[in-house]
Short mmCIF file of C-alpha atoms in Angstrom, two decimals:
data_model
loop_
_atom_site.label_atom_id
_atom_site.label_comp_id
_atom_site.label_asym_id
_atom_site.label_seq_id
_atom_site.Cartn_x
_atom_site.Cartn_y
_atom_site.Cartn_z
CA UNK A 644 0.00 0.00 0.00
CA UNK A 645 1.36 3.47 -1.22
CA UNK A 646 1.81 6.03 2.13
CA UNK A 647 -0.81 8.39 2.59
CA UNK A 648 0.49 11.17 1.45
CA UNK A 649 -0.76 14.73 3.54
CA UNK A 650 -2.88 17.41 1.66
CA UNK A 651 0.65 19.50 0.73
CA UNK A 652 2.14 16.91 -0.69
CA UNK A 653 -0.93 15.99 -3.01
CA UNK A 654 -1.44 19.67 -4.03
CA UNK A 655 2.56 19.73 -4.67
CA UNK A 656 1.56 16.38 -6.96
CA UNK A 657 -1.24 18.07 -8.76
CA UNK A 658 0.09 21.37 -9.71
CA UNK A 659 2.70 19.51 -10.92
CA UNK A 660 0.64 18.58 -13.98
CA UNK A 661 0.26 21.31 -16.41
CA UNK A 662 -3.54 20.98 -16.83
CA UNK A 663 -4.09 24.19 -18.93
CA UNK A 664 -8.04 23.79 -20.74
CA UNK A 665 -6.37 23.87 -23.94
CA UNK A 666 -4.44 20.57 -23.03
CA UNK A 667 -5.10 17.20 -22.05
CA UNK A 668 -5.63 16.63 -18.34
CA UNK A 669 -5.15 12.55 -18.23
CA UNK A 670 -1.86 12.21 -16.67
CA UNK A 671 -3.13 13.88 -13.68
CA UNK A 672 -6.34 11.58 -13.80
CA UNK A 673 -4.21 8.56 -14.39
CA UNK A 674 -1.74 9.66 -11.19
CA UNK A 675 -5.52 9.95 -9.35
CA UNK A 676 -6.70 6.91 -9.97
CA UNK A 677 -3.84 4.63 -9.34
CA UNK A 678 -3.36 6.67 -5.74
CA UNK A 679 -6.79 6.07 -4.82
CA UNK A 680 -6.67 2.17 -6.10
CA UNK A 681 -3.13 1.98 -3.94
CA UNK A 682 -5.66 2.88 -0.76
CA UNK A 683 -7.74 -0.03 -1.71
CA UNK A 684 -10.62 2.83 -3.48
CA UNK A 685 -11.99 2.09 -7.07
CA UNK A 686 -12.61 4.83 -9.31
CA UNK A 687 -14.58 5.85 -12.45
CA UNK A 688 -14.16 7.88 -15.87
CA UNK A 689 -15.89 9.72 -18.14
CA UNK A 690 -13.93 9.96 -20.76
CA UNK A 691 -14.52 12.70 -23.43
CA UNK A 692 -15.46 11.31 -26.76
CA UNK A 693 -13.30 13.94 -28.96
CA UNK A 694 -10.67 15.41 -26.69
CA UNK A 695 -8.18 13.71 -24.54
CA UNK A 696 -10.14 14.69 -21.61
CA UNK A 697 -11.13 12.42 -18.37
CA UNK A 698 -13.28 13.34 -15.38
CA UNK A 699 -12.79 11.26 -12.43
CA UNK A 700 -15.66 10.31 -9.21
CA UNK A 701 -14.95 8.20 -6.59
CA UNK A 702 -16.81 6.47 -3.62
CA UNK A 703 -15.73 6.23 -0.13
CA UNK A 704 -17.50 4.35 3.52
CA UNK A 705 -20.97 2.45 2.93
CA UNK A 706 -22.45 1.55 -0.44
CA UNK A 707 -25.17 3.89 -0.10
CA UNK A 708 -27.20 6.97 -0.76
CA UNK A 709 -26.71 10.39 0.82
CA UNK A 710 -22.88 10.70 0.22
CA UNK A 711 -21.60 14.32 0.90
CA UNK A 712 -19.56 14.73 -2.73
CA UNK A 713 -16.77 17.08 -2.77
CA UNK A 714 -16.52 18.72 -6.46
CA UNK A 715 -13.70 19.99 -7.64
CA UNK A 716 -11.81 20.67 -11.46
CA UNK A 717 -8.74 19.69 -12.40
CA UNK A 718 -7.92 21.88 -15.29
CA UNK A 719 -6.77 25.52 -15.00
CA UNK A 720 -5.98 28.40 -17.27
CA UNK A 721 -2.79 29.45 -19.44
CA UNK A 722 0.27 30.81 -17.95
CA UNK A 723 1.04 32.52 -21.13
CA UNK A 724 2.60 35.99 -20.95
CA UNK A 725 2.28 36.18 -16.88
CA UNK A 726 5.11 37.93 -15.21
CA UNK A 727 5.60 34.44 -12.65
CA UNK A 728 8.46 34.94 -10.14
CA UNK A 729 8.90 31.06 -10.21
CA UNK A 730 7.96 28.21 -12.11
CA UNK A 731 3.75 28.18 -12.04
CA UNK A 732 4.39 24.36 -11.71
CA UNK A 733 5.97 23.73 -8.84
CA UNK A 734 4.77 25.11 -5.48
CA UNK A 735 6.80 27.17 -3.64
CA UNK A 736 6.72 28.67 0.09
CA UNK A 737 7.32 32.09 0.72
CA UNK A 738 5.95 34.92 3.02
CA UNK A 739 3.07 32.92 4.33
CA UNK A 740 1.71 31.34 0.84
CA UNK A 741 1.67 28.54 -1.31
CA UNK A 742 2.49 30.21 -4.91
CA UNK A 743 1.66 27.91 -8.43
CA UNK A 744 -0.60 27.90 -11.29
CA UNK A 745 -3.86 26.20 -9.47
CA UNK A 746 -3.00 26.24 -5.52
CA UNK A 747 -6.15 29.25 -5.11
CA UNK A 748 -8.18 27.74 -8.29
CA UNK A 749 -8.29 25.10 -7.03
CA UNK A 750 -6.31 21.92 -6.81
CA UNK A 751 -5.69 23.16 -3.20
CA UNK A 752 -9.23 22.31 -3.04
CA UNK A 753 -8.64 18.98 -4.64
CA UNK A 754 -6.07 17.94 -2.85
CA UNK A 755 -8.43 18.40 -0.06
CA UNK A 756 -10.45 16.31 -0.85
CA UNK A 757 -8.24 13.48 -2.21
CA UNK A 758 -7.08 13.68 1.12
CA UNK A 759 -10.74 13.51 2.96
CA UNK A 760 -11.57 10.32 0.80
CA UNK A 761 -8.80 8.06 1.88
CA UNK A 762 -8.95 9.30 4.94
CA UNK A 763 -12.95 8.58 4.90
CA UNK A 764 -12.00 5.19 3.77
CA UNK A 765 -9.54 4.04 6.42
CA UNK A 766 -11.44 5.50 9.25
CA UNK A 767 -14.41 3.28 8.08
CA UNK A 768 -17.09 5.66 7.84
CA UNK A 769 -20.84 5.45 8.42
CA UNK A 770 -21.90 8.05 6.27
CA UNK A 771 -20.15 7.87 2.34
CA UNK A 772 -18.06 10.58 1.32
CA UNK A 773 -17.23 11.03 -2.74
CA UNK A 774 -14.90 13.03 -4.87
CA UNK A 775 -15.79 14.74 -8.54
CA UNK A 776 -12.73 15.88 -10.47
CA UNK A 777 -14.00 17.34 -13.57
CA UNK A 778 -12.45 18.89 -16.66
CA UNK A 779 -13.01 22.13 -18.99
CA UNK A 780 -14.45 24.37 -15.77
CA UNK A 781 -12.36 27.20 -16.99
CA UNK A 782 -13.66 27.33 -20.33
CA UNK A 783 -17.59 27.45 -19.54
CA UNK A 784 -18.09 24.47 -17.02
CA UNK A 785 -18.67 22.11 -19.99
CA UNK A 786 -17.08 19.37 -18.47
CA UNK A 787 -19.41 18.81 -15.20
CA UNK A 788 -22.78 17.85 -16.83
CA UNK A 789 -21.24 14.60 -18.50
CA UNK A 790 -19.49 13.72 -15.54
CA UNK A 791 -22.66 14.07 -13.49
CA UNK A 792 -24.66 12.39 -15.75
CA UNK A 793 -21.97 9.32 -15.78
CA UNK A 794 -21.76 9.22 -12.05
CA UNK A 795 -25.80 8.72 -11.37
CA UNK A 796 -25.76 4.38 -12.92
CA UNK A 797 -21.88 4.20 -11.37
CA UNK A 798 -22.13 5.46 -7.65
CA UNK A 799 -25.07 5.74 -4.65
CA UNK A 800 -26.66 8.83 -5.20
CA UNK A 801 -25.22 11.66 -3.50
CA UNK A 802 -27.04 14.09 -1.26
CA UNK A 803 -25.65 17.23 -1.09
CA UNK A 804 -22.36 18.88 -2.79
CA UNK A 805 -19.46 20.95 -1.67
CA UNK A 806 -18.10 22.53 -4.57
CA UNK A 807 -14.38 23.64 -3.96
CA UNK A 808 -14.02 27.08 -5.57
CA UNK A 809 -12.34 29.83 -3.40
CA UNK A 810 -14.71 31.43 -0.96
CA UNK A 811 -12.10 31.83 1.87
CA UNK A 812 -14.24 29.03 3.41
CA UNK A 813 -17.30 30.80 3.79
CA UNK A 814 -20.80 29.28 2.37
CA UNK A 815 -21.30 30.33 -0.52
CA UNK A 816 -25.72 29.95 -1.04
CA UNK A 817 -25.87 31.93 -4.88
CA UNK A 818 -24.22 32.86 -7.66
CA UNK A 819 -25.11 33.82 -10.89
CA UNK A 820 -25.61 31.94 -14.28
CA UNK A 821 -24.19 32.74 -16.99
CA UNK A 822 -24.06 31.86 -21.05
CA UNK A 823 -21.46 33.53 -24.03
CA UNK A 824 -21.46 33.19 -27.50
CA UNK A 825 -18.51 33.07 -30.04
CA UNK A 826 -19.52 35.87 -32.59
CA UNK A 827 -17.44 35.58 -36.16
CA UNK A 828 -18.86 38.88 -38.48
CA UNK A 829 -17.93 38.20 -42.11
CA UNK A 830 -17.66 41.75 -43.84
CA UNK A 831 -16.78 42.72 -47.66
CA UNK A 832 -13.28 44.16 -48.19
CA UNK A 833 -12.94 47.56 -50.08
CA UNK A 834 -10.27 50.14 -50.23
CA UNK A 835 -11.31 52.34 -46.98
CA UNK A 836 -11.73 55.24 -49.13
CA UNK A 837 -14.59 53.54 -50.35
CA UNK A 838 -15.97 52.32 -47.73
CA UNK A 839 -19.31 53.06 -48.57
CA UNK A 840 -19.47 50.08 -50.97
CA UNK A 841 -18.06 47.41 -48.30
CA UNK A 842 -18.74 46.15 -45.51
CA UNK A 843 -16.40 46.94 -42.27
CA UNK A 844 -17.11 43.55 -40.11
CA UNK A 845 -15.02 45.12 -37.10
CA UNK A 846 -17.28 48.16 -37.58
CA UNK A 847 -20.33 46.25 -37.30
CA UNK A 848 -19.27 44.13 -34.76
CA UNK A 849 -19.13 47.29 -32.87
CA UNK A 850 -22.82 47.76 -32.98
CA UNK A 851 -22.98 44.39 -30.89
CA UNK A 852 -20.74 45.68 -28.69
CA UNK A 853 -22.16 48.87 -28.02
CA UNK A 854 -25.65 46.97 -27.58
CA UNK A 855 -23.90 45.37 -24.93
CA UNK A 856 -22.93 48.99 -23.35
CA UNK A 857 -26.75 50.32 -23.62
CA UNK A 858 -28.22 46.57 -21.50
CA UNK A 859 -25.24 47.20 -19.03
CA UNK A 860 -26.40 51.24 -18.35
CA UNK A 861 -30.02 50.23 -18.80
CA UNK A 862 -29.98 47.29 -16.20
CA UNK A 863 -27.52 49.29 -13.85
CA UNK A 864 -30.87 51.70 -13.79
CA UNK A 865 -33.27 49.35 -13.22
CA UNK A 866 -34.65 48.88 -9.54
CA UNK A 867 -33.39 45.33 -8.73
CA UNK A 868 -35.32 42.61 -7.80
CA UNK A 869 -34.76 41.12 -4.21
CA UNK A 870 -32.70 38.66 -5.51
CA UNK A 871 -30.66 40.28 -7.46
CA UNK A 872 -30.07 42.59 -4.78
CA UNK A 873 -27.85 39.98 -3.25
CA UNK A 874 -25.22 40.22 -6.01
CA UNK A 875 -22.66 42.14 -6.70
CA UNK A 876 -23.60 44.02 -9.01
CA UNK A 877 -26.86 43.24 -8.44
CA UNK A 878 -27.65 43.47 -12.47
CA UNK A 879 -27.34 41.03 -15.29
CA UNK A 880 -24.18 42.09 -17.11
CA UNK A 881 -23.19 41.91 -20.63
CA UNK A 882 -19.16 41.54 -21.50
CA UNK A 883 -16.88 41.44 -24.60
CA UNK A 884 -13.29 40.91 -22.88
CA UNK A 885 -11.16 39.75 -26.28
CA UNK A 886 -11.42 41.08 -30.04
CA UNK A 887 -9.63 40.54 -32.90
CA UNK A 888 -10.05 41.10 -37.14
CA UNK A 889 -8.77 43.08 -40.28
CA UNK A 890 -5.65 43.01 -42.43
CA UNK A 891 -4.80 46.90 -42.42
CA UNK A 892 -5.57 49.98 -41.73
CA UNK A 893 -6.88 50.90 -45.45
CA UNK A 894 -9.06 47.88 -45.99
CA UNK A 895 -12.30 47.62 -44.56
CA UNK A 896 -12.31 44.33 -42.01
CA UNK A 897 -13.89 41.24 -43.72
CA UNK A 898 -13.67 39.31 -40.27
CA UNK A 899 -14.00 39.93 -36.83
CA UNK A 900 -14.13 37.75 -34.05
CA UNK A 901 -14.97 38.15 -30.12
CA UNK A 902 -17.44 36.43 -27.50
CA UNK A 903 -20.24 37.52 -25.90
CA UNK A 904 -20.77 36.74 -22.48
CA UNK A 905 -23.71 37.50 -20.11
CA UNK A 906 -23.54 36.92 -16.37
CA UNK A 907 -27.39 36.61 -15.64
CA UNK A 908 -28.93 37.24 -11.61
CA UNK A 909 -31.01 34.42 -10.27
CA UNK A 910 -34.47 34.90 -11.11
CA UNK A 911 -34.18 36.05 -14.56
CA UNK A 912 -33.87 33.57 -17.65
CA UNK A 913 -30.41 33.25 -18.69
CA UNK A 914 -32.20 31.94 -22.46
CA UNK A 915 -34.13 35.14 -22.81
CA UNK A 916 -30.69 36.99 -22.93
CA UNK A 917 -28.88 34.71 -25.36
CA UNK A 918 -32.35 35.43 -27.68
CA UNK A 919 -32.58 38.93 -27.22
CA UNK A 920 -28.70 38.96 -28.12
CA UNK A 921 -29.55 36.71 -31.39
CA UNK A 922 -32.49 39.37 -32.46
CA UNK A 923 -29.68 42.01 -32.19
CA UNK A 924 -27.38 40.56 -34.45
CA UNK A 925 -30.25 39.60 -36.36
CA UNK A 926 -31.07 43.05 -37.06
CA UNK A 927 -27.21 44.21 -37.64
CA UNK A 928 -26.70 41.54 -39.85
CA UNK A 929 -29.84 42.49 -42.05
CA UNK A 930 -28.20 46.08 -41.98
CA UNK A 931 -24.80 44.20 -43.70
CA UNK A 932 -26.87 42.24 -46.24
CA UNK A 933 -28.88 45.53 -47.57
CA UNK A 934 -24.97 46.87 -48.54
CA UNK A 935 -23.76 43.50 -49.84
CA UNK A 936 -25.80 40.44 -49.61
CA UNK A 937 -23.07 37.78 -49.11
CA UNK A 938 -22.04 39.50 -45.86
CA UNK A 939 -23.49 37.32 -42.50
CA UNK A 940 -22.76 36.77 -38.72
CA UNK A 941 -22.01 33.26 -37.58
CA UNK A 942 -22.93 32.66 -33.84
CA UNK A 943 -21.62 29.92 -31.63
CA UNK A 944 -22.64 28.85 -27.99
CA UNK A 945 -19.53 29.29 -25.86
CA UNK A 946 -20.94 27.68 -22.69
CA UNK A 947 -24.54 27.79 -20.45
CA UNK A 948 -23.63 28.08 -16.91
CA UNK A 949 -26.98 27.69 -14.98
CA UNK A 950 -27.24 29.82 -11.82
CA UNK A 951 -27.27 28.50 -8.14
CA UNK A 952 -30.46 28.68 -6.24
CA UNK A 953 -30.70 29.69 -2.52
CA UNK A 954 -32.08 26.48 -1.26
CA UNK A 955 -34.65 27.21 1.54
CA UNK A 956 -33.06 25.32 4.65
CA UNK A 957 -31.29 23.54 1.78
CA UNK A 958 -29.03 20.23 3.24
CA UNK A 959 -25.67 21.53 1.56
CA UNK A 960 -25.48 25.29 3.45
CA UNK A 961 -26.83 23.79 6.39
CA UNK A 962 -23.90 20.95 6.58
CA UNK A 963 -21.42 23.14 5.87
CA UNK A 964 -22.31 26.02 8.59
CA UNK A 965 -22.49 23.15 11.03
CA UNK A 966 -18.87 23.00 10.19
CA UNK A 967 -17.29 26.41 9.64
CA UNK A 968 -20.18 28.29 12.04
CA UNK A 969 -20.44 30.63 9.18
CA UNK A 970 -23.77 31.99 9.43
CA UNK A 971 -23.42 35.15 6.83
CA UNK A 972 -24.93 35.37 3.80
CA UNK A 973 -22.82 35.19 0.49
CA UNK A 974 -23.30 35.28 -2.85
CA UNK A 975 -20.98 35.74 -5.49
CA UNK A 976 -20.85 37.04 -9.02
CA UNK A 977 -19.01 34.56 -10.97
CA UNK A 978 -19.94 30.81 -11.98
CA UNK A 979 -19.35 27.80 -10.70
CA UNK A 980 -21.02 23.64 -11.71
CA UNK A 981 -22.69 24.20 -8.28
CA UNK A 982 -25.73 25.36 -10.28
CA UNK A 983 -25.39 22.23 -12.48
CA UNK A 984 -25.38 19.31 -9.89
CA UNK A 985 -28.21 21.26 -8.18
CA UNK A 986 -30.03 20.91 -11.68
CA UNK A 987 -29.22 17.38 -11.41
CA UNK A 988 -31.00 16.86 -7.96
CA UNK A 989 -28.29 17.67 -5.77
CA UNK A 990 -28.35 19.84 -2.68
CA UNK A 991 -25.46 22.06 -3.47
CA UNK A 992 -23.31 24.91 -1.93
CA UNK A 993 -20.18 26.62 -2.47
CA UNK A 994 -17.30 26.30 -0.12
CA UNK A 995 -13.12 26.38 -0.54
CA UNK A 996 -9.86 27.61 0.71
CA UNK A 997 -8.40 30.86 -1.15
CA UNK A 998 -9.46 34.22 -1.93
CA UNK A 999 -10.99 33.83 -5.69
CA UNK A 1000 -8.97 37.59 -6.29
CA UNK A 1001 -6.08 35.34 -6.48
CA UNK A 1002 -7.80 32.79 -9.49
CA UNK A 1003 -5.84 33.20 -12.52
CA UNK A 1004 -3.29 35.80 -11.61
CA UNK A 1005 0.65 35.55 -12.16
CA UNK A 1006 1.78 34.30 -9.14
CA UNK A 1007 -1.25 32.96 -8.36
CA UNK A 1008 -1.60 31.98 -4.66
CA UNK A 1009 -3.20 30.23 -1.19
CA UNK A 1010 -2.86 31.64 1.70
CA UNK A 1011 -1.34 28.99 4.21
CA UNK A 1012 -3.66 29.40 6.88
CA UNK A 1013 -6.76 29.31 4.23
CA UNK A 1014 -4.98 25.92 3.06
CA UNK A 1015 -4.80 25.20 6.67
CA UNK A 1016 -8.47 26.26 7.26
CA UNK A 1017 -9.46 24.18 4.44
CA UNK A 1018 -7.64 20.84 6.19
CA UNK A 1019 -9.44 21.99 9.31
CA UNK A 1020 -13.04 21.81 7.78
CA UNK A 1021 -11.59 18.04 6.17
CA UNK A 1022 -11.05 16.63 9.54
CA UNK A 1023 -14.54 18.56 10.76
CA UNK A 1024 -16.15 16.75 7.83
CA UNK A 1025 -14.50 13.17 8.76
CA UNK A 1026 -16.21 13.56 12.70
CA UNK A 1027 -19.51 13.59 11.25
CA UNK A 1028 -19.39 11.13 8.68
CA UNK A 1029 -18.06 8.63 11.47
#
């Protein structure tokens, strides 16, 4: 039987796989799954069909229902063109943190719960504990539903989910949904000092984004509902973070490309967004036809990130407060697959080491004490489950 190793020394292990989205994450799956089979724990795949791609889930303690699932993701983003002070690979100590690509978002986390499992299964446990390592959370959370869906004929149903992502170990009860759209706009190219007679696609593309502007300073306005109110900001936002298109500066653009993304409040339709978005270019489009009809805008789903619900007296917060003795409320504006396995049935909630400022920075970072924290709330969990 391998040694158990402690949480450090898996989170050293992890990071040590460079997981970016863009590349394959089955190395660190493979290194997973032979630890946990070393302990004497079986575990199971979903294996993308196109893309070399694995999720892992895992059972610990009685063959049962009403496991408490830990959730975490195993891939992270690019290191690309970051200013690191050391190599975002290897973890490294210094003034009180834990510095590599992945310590905050959030192998800490997973290392966590690696941990938690083999300790859940030597300790002999009377309530099952299980582990979700998905893939592709940084690029939309596409990764999650599959791997939920594979885990329901595999494992005992599971009763209520802890979902990793830094929330410096508070409960996390909300957050909002979100869906984005890959927007290519295929212009005509004339000399600019005709312009009049082409069509600029960078140019029009520009009246997307600027519909974008007017929903932002419209919603800002609006009175928000309760719900909403809870968020910060408490408004459904509309975002274009990356552009890129045309050849020079005396051609009129025959391509652009950029995404739009929408972060939507709980309580409003996330779909009724992505339509009203669709009318828009709709209408732009019709605009670049009139001037020359071969001229169109090709739209993509990105990803659809459903919100999570406040449950009322929901069995996920309420676990997780009896640990940590958080009672605050807290809601957060970015995504998480919380809002999935809640769509799936689960009880769900939102609770990690690390400050999520720190997520995909250079030099990205954990706070020792948070990782400490985070080992703390482990052992907590491990009392109750005996």
């Amino acid at each position: 039987m391998t040694a158990r190793m402690t949480p450090f020394e898996l989170m050293e292990k992890l990071v040590s796989f460079p997981t970016v989205s863009r590349d394959t994450n089955i190395p660190l799956i493979d290194w997973v799954a032979e630890y946990l089979e070393s302990h004497g724990i079986a575990s199971h795949r979903y294996i993308h069909p196109d893309q070399p791609k694995h999720a892992l889930f895992a059972h610990a303690g009685p063959w049962e229902e009403g496991a408490v699932v830990l959730s975490g993701h195993t891939d992270v983003v690019p290191v690309d063109g970051q200013p690191w002070d050391s190599d975002p690979f290897t973890v490294v100590e210094r003034d009180g943190r834990y510095y590599g690509r992945g310590c905050c978002d959030m192998k800490g986390f997973d290392a966590l719960a690696i941990w938690a499992l083999v300790e859940a299964h030597h300790a002999g446990v009377q309530r099952p504990l299980q582990i979700a390592l998905s893939f592709d959370e940084e690029i939309g959370c596409t990764g999650a539903p599959p791997m939920i869906e594979a885990m329901q004929p595999v494992l005992p149903k599971g009763a209520l989910v802890i979902v990793g992502e830094p929330s410096t170990m508070q409960a996390v009860t909300g957050h909002k949904g979100g869906t984005g759209f890959n927007t290519h706009v295929v212009g005509f190219e004339v000399h600019s000092s005709l312009l009049h007679t082409g069509v600029n696609a960078i140019m029009a593309g520009a009246k997307l984004i600027e519909w974008a502007n007017e929903v932002n300073t419209e919603n800002m306005a609006r009175k928000p509902s309760d719900l909403a109110a809870m968020f910060n900001p408490p408004f459904t936002t509309a975002h274009v973070g990356v552009i890129s298109g045309g050849t020079a500066h005396n051609i009129t653009a025959k391509d652009c490309h950029f995404a739009m993304d929408f972060r939507v409040v709980p309580g409003e339709d996330k779909d009724a967004w992505g339509t009203a978005y669709l009318e828009k270019v709709r209408e732009v489009e019709q605009q670049m036809q009139e001037v020359v009809p071969e001229t169109y805008i090709e739209i993509t789903p990105r990803f659809d990130v459903p919100a999570l619900q406040p449950e009322k007296d929901g069995l996920a917060e309420t676990f997780v407060r009896q640990i940590t003795g958080d009672n605050a409320s807290h809601k957060v504006s970015y995504g998480t697959e919380a809002g999935q396995f809640q769509e799936a049935g689960y009880s769900a909630v939102v609770c990690g080491p690390g400050d999520i400022a720190q997520a995909h920075q250079p030099n990205e970072y954990i706070e020792v004490t948070q990782f400490e924290a985070g080992h703390q709330f482990m052992r907590d969990l491990l009392e109750r489950l005996k």
